[in-house]
Short mmCIF file of C-alpha atoms in Angstrom, two decimals:
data_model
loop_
_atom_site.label_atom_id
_atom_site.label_comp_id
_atom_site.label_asym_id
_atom_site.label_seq_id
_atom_site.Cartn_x
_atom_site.Cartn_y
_atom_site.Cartn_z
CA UNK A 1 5.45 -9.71 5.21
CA UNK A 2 5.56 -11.35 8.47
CA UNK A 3 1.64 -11.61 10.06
CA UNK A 4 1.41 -8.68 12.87
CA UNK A 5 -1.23 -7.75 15.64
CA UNK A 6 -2.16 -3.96 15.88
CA UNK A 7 -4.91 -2.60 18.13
CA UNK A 8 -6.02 -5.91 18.87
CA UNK A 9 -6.37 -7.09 15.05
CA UNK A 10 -4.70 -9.79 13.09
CA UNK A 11 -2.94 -8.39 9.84
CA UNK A 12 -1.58 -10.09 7.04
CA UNK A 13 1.03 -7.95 4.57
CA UNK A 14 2.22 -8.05 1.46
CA UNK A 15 4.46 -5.10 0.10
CA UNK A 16 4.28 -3.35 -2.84
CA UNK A 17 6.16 -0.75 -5.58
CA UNK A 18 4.79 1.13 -8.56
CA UNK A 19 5.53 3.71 -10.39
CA UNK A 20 2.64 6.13 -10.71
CA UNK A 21 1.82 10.07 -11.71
CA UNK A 22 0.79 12.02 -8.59
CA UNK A 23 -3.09 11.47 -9.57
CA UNK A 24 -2.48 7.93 -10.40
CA UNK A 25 -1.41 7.29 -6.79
CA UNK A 26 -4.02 9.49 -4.93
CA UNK A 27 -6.44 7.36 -6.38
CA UNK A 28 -4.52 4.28 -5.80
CA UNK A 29 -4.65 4.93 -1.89
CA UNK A 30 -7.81 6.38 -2.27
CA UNK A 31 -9.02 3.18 -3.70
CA UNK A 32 -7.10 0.77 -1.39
CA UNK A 33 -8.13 2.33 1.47
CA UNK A 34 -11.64 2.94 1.20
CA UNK A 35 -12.25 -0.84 0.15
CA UNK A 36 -14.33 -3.61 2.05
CA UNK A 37 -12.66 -5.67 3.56
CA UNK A 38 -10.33 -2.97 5.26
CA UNK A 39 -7.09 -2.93 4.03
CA UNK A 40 -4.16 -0.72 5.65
CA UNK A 41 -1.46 1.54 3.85
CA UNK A 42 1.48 1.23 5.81
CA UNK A 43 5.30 2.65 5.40
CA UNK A 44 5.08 4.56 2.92
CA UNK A 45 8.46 5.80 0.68
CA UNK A 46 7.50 8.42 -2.40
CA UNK A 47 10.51 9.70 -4.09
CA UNK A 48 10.48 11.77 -7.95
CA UNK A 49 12.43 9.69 -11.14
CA UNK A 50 16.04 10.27 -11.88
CA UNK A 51 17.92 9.78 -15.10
CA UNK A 52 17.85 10.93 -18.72
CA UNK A 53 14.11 9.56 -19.68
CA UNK A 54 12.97 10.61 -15.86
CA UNK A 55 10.79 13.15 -17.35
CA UNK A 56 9.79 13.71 -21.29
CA UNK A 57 8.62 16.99 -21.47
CA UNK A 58 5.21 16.61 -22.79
CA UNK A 59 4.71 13.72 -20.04
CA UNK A 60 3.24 13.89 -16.09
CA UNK A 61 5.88 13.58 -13.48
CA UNK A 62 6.29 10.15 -12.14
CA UNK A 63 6.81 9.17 -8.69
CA UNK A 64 8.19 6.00 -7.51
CA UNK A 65 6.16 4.49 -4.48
CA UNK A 66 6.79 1.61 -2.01
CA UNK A 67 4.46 0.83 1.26
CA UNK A 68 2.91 -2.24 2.85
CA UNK A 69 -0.47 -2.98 2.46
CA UNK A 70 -2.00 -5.28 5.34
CA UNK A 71 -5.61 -6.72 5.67
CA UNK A 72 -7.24 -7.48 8.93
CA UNK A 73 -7.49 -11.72 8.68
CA UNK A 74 -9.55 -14.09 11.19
CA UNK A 75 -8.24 -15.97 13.70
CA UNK A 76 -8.58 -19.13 13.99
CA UNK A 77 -10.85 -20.75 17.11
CA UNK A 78 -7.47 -21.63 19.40
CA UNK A 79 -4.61 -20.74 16.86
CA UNK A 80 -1.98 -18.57 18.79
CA UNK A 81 -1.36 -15.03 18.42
CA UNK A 82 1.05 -13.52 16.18
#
């Protein structure tokens, strides 16, 4: 992802997709989120599995999931803003 400036920080991106139950993903924010460094979950898309092998019966739902994840980064002494 492009670099961005929010709230007067510097943030470098990179997006992401998984497929994940619904605890797998609460503690995949959880533990993206609540990491040093910071690191922001951005644009977020859930949506549920389709198709014949979507769910087995005996298995957890799955949820496909797609955001941005951006760090804050350090300027450099001079370098321009983004």
């Amino acid at each position: 992802l492009a670099p961005k400036e929010r709230d007067g920080l510097a943030l470098m991106g990179v997006r992401l997709q998984a497929s994940a139950t619904p605890a797998e993903l609460q503690a995949l924010l959880y533990d993206l989120e609540s990491r040093r460094p910071v690191l922001f979950v951005d644009s977020v898309a859930i949506s549920g599995t389709s198709g014949i092998n979507a769910q087995l019966p005996d298995e957890p739902a799955r949820l496909e999931v797609r955001f941005d994840l951006y760090g804050v980064v350090r300027r450099q002494k001079g370098a321009a803003q983004p």
